[in-house]
Amino acid sequence: YSLKQVRFSPLYWLNRFALRRALRKTLVKYELLYTMTQEQADAFAALLHRELRVLRKCVPLPEAADVPRLLHAPPVRFIYAGGIYYGRDETLMRIAKACALYGGRIDIYTNAPLGRRAERVLNDQKTSFLHAAVPFATLKTLYAESDVAIHAESFRPKQRSITRLSFSSKIPDCLASGCAVLAVSAPDSVGLQYLKRMDAALCVDSTSRIDDAVRQLIKEPALLAAYAEKARACAKRAHDPTQTRRQLCDDLTALAYAQGRGALSNH
């Protein structure tokens, strides 16, 4: 819905305005609107002149006994799962090069197509390994065998304009993985802002800081353990299934009660 896009195609903008009109017509049919972050809620409340409530994705919570897990043999293992479009491949390439420099390993699980250069860096079969996407049940096992879960976004202006208000559904999965979380993106990304505000990840908002962040996670086991615990604490505090169910039930009950009173008053 936002017009903050870096696009030059007239067809793109015609389609964008048609979608905006359709969305405005649709929104009047709904009593409650939800989004995933406070930044999204604030931005779209101003655009749509409607209240939006935050409803976060809930995840199964890791046990405190599972964090930290420092029994893995070297190297420190980084894992990324998800799409690598919108320039995420470039960010992952920087992380992969840092892993090669400091003796880490990175595994990437995706079905997205890669260019020749990206595949050469992300699948060198020495420190970086590319795999097909896997079901979530399998991914949970892979997280348990890893040390650092990665959240990555692009630093390029065009891609940043697309993903600026996007909150990846993979973020809660990373927080509940039992791993430390490394978040790398431009500073205006709501995903990075959320993780920074919740003190839940090692947050990197500049390409010049990627190498140092990877080096710290590889060379400082205490830091790895600290960020694994921070991620687990955030998952428990903000993505607990019990709390999310209670919030949704309360909202729907209040709505049903309000509509019931309205129906009675009309009689």
mmCIF file of C-alpha atoms in Angstrom:
data_model
loop_
_atom_site.group_PDB
_atom_site.id
_atom_site.type_symbol
_atom_site.label_atom_id
_atom_site.label_comp_id
_atom_site.label_asym_id
_atom_site.label_seq_id
_atom_site.Cartn_x
_atom_site.Cartn_y
_atom_site.Cartn_z
ATOM 1 C CA TYR A 1 0.000 0.000 0.000
ATOM 2 C CA SER A 2 2.884 2.358 0.705
ATOM 3 C CA LEU A 3 4.087 4.661 -2.072
ATOM 4 C CA LYS A 4 7.657 4.644 -0.750
ATOM 5 C CA GLN A 5 8.929 2.476 -3.603
ATOM 6 C CA VAL A 6 11.865 2.822 -5.982
ATOM 7 C CA ARG A 7 10.193 1.857 -9.275
ATOM 8 C CA PHE A 8 10.217 3.436 -12.749
ATOM 9 C CA SER A 9 7.685 1.300 -14.608
ATOM 10 C CA PRO A 10 4.342 3.038 -15.388
ATOM 11 C CA LEU A 11 2.651 -0.380 -15.334
ATOM 12 C CA TYR A 12 3.917 -0.998 -11.823
ATOM 13 C CA TRP A 13 2.380 2.258 -10.584
ATOM 14 C CA LEU A 14 -0.924 1.657 -12.373
ATOM 15 C CA ASN A 15 -1.147 -1.706 -10.658
ATOM 16 C CA ARG A 16 -0.135 -0.194 -7.323
ATOM 17 C CA PHE A 17 -2.911 2.413 -7.401
ATOM 18 C CA ALA A 18 -5.463 -0.213 -8.458
ATOM 19 C CA LEU A 19 -4.451 -2.358 -5.486
ATOM 20 C CA ARG A 20 -4.723 0.622 -3.138
ATOM 21 C CA ARG A 21 -8.300 1.298 -4.286
ATOM 22 C CA ALA A 22 -9.224 -2.357 -3.890
ATOM 23 C CA LEU A 23 -7.738 -2.480 -0.404
ATOM 24 C CA ARG A 24 -9.643 0.611 0.736
ATOM 25 C CA LYS A 25 -12.906 -0.988 -0.431
ATOM 26 C CA THR A 26 -12.053 -4.223 1.371
ATOM 27 C CA LEU A 27 -10.996 -2.711 4.690
ATOM 28 C CA VAL A 28 -14.443 -1.298 5.511
ATOM 29 C CA LYS A 29 -15.753 -4.882 5.757
ATOM 30 C CA TYR A 30 -13.473 -5.750 8.702
ATOM 31 C CA GLU A 31 -13.920 -4.944 12.376
ATOM 32 C CA LEU A 32 -10.350 -5.787 13.433
ATOM 33 C CA LEU A 33 -7.073 -5.284 11.592
ATOM 34 C CA TYR A 34 -3.862 -6.959 12.715
ATOM 35 C CA THR A 35 -0.241 -6.621 11.713
ATOM 36 C CA MET A 36 3.010 -8.095 13.038
ATOM 37 C CA THR A 37 4.944 -5.085 14.389
ATOM 38 C CA GLN A 38 4.255 -1.763 16.061
ATOM 39 C CA GLU A 39 6.087 0.021 13.232
ATOM 40 C CA GLN A 40 3.697 -1.487 10.685
ATOM 41 C CA ALA A 41 0.704 -0.629 12.864
ATOM 42 C CA ASP A 42 1.774 3.000 13.204
ATOM 43 C CA ALA A 43 2.635 3.415 9.510
ATOM 44 C CA PHE A 44 -0.583 1.933 8.166
ATOM 45 C CA ALA A 45 -2.822 3.567 10.782
ATOM 46 C CA ALA A 46 -1.668 6.903 9.355
ATOM 47 C CA LEU A 47 -2.231 5.754 5.766
ATOM 48 C CA LEU A 48 -5.531 3.921 6.254
ATOM 49 C CA HIS A 49 -7.014 5.979 9.106
ATOM 50 C CA ARG A 50 -7.808 2.774 10.975
ATOM 51 C CA GLU A 51 -6.484 1.273 14.195
ATOM 52 C CA LEU A 52 -4.238 -1.745 13.678
ATOM 53 C CA ARG A 53 -3.334 -4.106 16.492
ATOM 54 C CA VAL A 54 -0.135 -6.102 16.801
ATOM 55 C CA LEU A 55 -0.543 -9.884 16.693
ATOM 56 C CA ARG A 56 2.805 -11.647 16.748
ATOM 57 C CA LYS A 57 3.583 -15.073 15.369
ATOM 58 C CA CYS A 58 3.846 -17.567 18.213
ATOM 59 C CA VAL A 59 6.452 -20.325 18.374
ATOM 60 C CA PRO A 60 7.143 -23.367 20.551
ATOM 61 C CA LEU A 61 9.498 -22.169 23.255
ATOM 62 C CA PRO A 62 12.949 -23.701 23.817
ATOM 63 C CA GLU A 63 13.754 -24.964 27.279
ATOM 64 C CA ALA A 64 16.235 -22.962 29.303
ATOM 65 C CA ALA A 65 18.315 -26.131 29.682
ATOM 66 C CA ASP A 66 18.848 -26.178 25.915
ATOM 67 C CA VAL A 67 20.532 -22.768 25.957
ATOM 68 C CA PRO A 68 23.432 -22.270 25.680
ATOM 69 C CA ARG A 69 24.583 -25.311 23.756
ATOM 70 C CA LEU A 70 28.356 -25.122 23.592
ATOM 71 C CA LEU A 71 29.009 -28.831 23.121
ATOM 72 C CA HIS A 72 29.288 -28.687 19.346
ATOM 73 C CA ALA A 73 32.683 -29.428 17.913
ATOM 74 C CA PRO A 74 34.256 -26.599 15.885
ATOM 75 C CA PRO A 75 33.589 -24.921 13.557
ATOM 76 C CA VAL A 76 30.861 -22.570 14.802
ATOM 77 C CA ARG A 77 27.895 -23.279 12.532
ATOM 78 C CA PHE A 78 25.722 -20.534 11.039
ATOM 79 C CA ILE A 79 22.364 -21.380 9.463
ATOM 80 C CA TYR A 80 19.994 -19.454 7.196
ATOM 81 C CA ALA A 81 16.624 -20.765 6.027
ATOM 82 C CA GLY A 82 14.233 -18.993 3.684
ATOM 83 C CA GLY A 83 14.076 -16.921 0.521
ATOM 84 C CA ILE A 84 17.195 -15.134 -0.697
ATOM 85 C CA TYR A 85 15.467 -12.762 -3.119
ATOM 86 C CA TYR A 86 15.322 -8.956 -2.684
ATOM 87 C CA GLY A 87 19.098 -8.796 -2.384
ATOM 88 C CA ARG A 88 19.426 -11.083 0.620
ATOM 89 C CA ASP A 89 21.940 -13.169 -1.341
ATOM 90 C CA GLU A 90 24.416 -10.276 -1.299
ATOM 91 C CA THR A 91 24.182 -9.973 2.493
ATOM 92 C CA LEU A 92 24.607 -13.721 2.894
ATOM 93 C CA MET A 93 27.671 -13.610 0.631
ATOM 94 C CA ARG A 94 29.283 -11.095 2.994
ATOM 95 C CA ILE A 95 28.536 -13.355 5.953
ATOM 96 C CA ALA A 96 29.852 -16.411 4.094
ATOM 97 C CA LYS A 97 33.115 -14.645 3.277
ATOM 98 C CA ALA A 98 33.517 -13.683 6.933
ATOM 99 C CA CYS A 99 32.901 -17.301 7.950
ATOM 100 C CA ALA A 100 35.643 -18.398 5.559
ATOM 101 C CA LEU A 101 37.970 -15.764 6.983
ATOM 102 C CA TYR A 102 37.499 -16.693 10.639
ATOM 103 C CA GLY A 103 36.888 -20.437 10.434
ATOM 104 C CA GLY A 104 33.117 -20.680 10.653
ATOM 105 C CA ARG A 105 30.653 -22.682 8.574
ATOM 106 C CA ILE A 106 27.406 -21.506 6.977
ATOM 107 C CA ASP A 107 24.534 -23.695 5.746
ATOM 108 C CA ILE A 108 21.789 -22.136 3.605
ATOM 109 C CA TYR A 109 18.423 -23.819 3.025
ATOM 110 C CA THR A 110 16.420 -22.313 0.179
ATOM 111 C CA ASN A 111 14.640 -23.114 -3.063
ATOM 112 C CA ALA A 112 15.306 -19.670 -4.539
ATOM 113 C CA PRO A 113 17.398 -19.594 -7.750
ATOM 114 C CA LEU A 114 20.907 -18.194 -7.492
ATOM 115 C CA GLY A 115 23.171 -16.450 -9.952
ATOM 116 C CA ARG A 116 26.504 -18.027 -10.806
ATOM 117 C CA ARG A 117 28.535 -15.634 -8.644
ATOM 118 C CA ALA A 118 26.291 -16.049 -5.616
ATOM 119 C CA GLU A 119 26.300 -19.835 -5.906
ATOM 120 C CA ARG A 120 30.090 -19.870 -6.119
ATOM 121 C CA VAL A 121 30.359 -17.972 -2.828
ATOM 122 C CA LEU A 122 27.444 -19.608 -0.991
ATOM 123 C CA ASN A 123 28.267 -23.161 -2.005
ATOM 124 C CA ASP A 124 32.047 -23.488 -2.034
ATOM 125 C CA GLN A 125 31.766 -26.870 -0.244
ATOM 126 C CA LYS A 126 34.477 -25.809 2.200
ATOM 127 C CA THR A 127 32.869 -23.327 4.568
ATOM 128 C CA SER A 128 29.576 -22.569 2.769
ATOM 129 C CA PHE A 129 26.981 -25.159 1.808
ATOM 130 C CA LEU A 130 23.770 -24.679 -0.164
ATOM 131 C CA HIS A 131 20.811 -27.027 0.416
ATOM 132 C CA ALA A 132 17.241 -27.353 -0.784
ATOM 133 C CA ALA A 133 14.550 -26.023 1.540
ATOM 134 C CA VAL A 134 13.324 -28.488 4.157
ATOM 135 C CA PRO A 135 10.074 -28.941 6.147
ATOM 136 C CA PHE A 136 9.897 -27.092 9.451
ATOM 137 C CA ALA A 137 10.149 -30.317 11.463
ATOM 138 C CA THR A 138 13.481 -31.033 9.785
ATOM 139 C CA LEU A 139 14.578 -27.424 10.173
ATOM 140 C CA LYS A 140 14.083 -27.637 13.945
ATOM 141 C CA THR A 141 16.596 -30.503 14.019
ATOM 142 C CA LEU A 142 19.027 -28.503 11.892
ATOM 143 C CA TYR A 143 18.705 -25.530 14.244
ATOM 144 C CA ALA A 144 19.545 -27.868 17.141
ATOM 145 C CA GLU A 145 22.771 -28.795 15.344
ATOM 146 C CA SER A 146 23.707 -25.144 14.693
ATOM 147 C CA ASP A 147 25.041 -22.255 16.765
ATOM 148 C CA VAL A 148 23.919 -19.050 15.008
ATOM 149 C CA ALA A 149 20.615 -18.440 13.181
ATOM 150 C CA ILE A 150 20.779 -15.645 10.591
ATOM 151 C CA HIS A 151 18.234 -12.985 9.702
ATOM 152 C CA ALA A 152 19.372 -11.058 6.602
ATOM 153 C CA GLU A 153 18.026 -8.238 4.431
ATOM 154 C CA SER A 154 19.495 -6.187 1.600
ATOM 155 C CA PHE A 155 21.283 -2.847 1.928
ATOM 156 C CA ARG A 156 20.409 -1.692 -1.624
ATOM 157 C CA PRO A 157 17.878 1.207 -1.866
ATOM 158 C CA LYS A 158 15.387 -0.532 -4.170
ATOM 159 C CA GLN A 159 15.247 -3.718 -2.103
ATOM 160 C CA ARG A 160 15.154 -1.729 1.134
ATOM 161 C CA SER A 161 12.069 0.141 -0.066
ATOM 162 C CA ILE A 162 10.306 -3.189 -0.667
ATOM 163 C CA THR A 163 11.199 -4.856 2.633
ATOM 164 C CA ARG A 164 11.348 -1.753 4.863
ATOM 165 C CA LEU A 165 8.135 -2.576 6.760
ATOM 166 C CA SER A 166 8.319 -6.327 6.192
ATOM 167 C CA PHE A 167 8.616 -8.505 9.279
ATOM 168 C CA SER A 168 9.929 -11.908 8.299
ATOM 169 C CA SER A 169 7.996 -14.822 9.752
ATOM 170 C CA LYS A 170 11.391 -16.515 10.130
ATOM 171 C CA ILE A 171 12.413 -14.105 12.909
ATOM 172 C CA PRO A 172 10.338 -15.832 15.639
ATOM 173 C CA ASP A 173 11.615 -19.199 14.365
ATOM 174 C CA CYS A 174 15.186 -17.972 14.790
ATOM 175 C CA LEU A 175 14.431 -16.706 18.294
ATOM 176 C CA ALA A 176 13.000 -20.087 19.306
ATOM 177 C CA SER A 177 15.749 -22.091 17.624
ATOM 178 C CA GLY A 178 18.045 -22.281 20.657
ATOM 179 C CA CYS A 179 20.740 -20.538 18.599
ATOM 180 C CA ALA A 180 22.220 -17.096 18.982
ATOM 181 C CA VAL A 181 20.684 -14.779 16.362
ATOM 182 C CA LEU A 182 22.706 -12.637 13.958
ATOM 183 C CA ALA A 183 20.564 -9.957 12.293
ATOM 184 C CA VAL A 184 22.103 -8.083 9.368
ATOM 185 C CA SER A 185 20.172 -5.395 7.491
ATOM 186 C CA ALA A 186 19.834 -1.673 6.857
ATOM 187 C CA PRO A 187 18.916 0.347 9.978
ATOM 188 C CA ASP A 188 15.406 1.211 8.706
ATOM 189 C CA SER A 189 14.308 -2.442 8.577
ATOM 190 C CA VAL A 190 11.517 -3.096 11.101
ATOM 191 C CA GLY A 191 12.842 -6.603 11.692
ATOM 192 C CA LEU A 192 16.207 -5.247 12.792
ATOM 193 C CA GLN A 193 14.559 -2.486 14.833
ATOM 194 C CA TYR A 194 12.408 -5.064 16.617
ATOM 195 C CA LEU A 195 15.344 -7.328 17.462
ATOM 196 C CA LYS A 196 17.397 -4.347 18.628
ATOM 197 C CA ARG A 197 14.545 -2.993 20.764
ATOM 198 C CA MET A 198 13.981 -6.409 22.336
ATOM 199 C CA ASP A 199 17.745 -6.920 22.844
ATOM 200 C CA ALA A 200 17.301 -10.326 21.212
ATOM 201 C CA ALA A 201 20.084 -10.523 18.612
ATOM 202 C CA LEU A 202 23.501 -9.312 17.608
ATOM 203 C CA CYS A 203 22.298 -6.560 15.267
ATOM 204 C CA VAL A 204 24.453 -5.284 12.405
ATOM 205 C CA ASP A 205 23.189 -2.268 10.447
ATOM 206 C CA SER A 206 26.268 -1.624 8.293
ATOM 207 C CA THR A 207 28.137 -3.851 5.844
ATOM 208 C CA SER A 208 31.399 -2.636 7.350
ATOM 209 C CA ARG A 209 30.509 -4.328 10.663
ATOM 210 C CA ILE A 210 29.648 -7.778 9.306
ATOM 211 C CA ASP A 211 33.166 -9.209 9.513
ATOM 212 C CA ASP A 212 33.628 -8.116 13.120
ATOM 213 C CA ALA A 213 30.235 -9.503 14.215
ATOM 214 C CA VAL A 214 30.980 -12.897 12.652
ATOM 215 C CA ARG A 215 34.465 -12.911 14.193
ATOM 216 C CA GLN A 216 33.026 -12.189 17.650
ATOM 217 C CA LEU A 217 30.521 -15.021 17.431
ATOM 218 C CA ILE A 218 33.195 -17.454 16.271
ATOM 219 C CA LYS A 219 35.954 -16.438 18.654
ATOM 220 C CA GLU A 220 33.989 -15.591 21.826
ATOM 221 C CA PRO A 221 31.960 -18.547 23.187
ATOM 222 C CA ALA A 222 30.616 -16.469 26.073
ATOM 223 C CA LEU A 223 29.099 -13.974 23.609
ATOM 224 C CA LEU A 224 27.541 -16.829 21.641
ATOM 225 C CA ALA A 225 25.977 -18.163 24.835
ATOM 226 C CA ALA A 226 24.739 -14.725 25.894
ATOM 227 C CA TYR A 227 22.935 -14.075 22.609
ATOM 228 C CA ALA A 228 21.422 -17.562 22.587
ATOM 229 C CA GLU A 229 19.890 -16.778 25.985
ATOM 230 C CA LYS A 230 18.722 -13.321 24.821
ATOM 231 C CA ALA A 231 16.930 -14.916 21.845
ATOM 232 C CA ARG A 232 15.240 -17.536 24.036
ATOM 233 C CA ALA A 233 14.119 -14.880 26.522
ATOM 234 C CA CYS A 234 12.578 -12.771 23.733
ATOM 235 C CA ALA A 235 10.733 -15.783 22.300
ATOM 236 C CA LYS A 236 9.282 -16.510 25.731
ATOM 237 C CA ARG A 237 8.409 -12.865 26.424
ATOM 238 C CA ALA A 238 6.864 -11.878 23.087
ATOM 239 C CA HIS A 239 5.981 -15.016 21.109
ATOM 240 C CA ASP A 240 4.452 -17.319 23.713
ATOM 241 C CA PRO A 241 1.528 -19.273 22.162
ATOM 242 C CA THR A 242 -0.499 -19.009 25.381
ATOM 243 C CA GLN A 243 -0.278 -15.213 25.446
ATOM 244 C CA THR A 244 -1.096 -14.915 21.744
ATOM 245 C CA ARG A 245 -4.171 -17.140 22.068
ATOM 246 C CA ARG A 246 -5.345 -15.159 25.084
ATOM 247 C CA GLN A 247 -4.974 -11.851 23.230
ATOM 248 C CA LEU A 248 -6.886 -13.105 20.200
ATOM 249 C CA CYS A 249 -9.640 -14.635 22.343
ATOM 250 C CA ASP A 250 -10.023 -11.409 24.347
ATOM 251 C CA ASP A 251 -10.254 -9.308 21.175
ATOM 252 C CA LEU A 252 -12.877 -11.553 19.582
ATOM 253 C CA THR A 253 -14.889 -11.819 22.802
ATOM 254 C CA ALA A 254 -14.940 -8.033 23.192
ATOM 255 C CA LEU A 255 -16.002 -7.635 19.564
ATOM 256 C CA ALA A 256 -18.800 -10.196 19.898
ATOM 257 C CA TYR A 257 -20.007 -8.549 23.119
ATOM 258 C CA ALA A 258 -20.011 -5.092 21.517
ATOM 259 C CA GLN A 259 -21.931 -6.344 18.494
ATOM 260 C CA GLY A 260 -24.377 -8.185 20.729
ATOM 261 C CA ARG A 261 -25.104 -5.008 22.702
ATOM 262 C CA GLY A 262 -25.573 -3.136 19.425
ATOM 263 C CA ALA A 263 -28.064 -5.717 18.192
ATOM 264 C CA LEU A 264 -30.041 -5.507 21.449
ATOM 265 C CA SER A 265 -30.126 -1.705 21.375
ATOM 266 C CA ASN A 266 -31.591 -1.817 17.854
ATOM 267 C CA HIS A 267 -34.578 -3.746 19.243
#
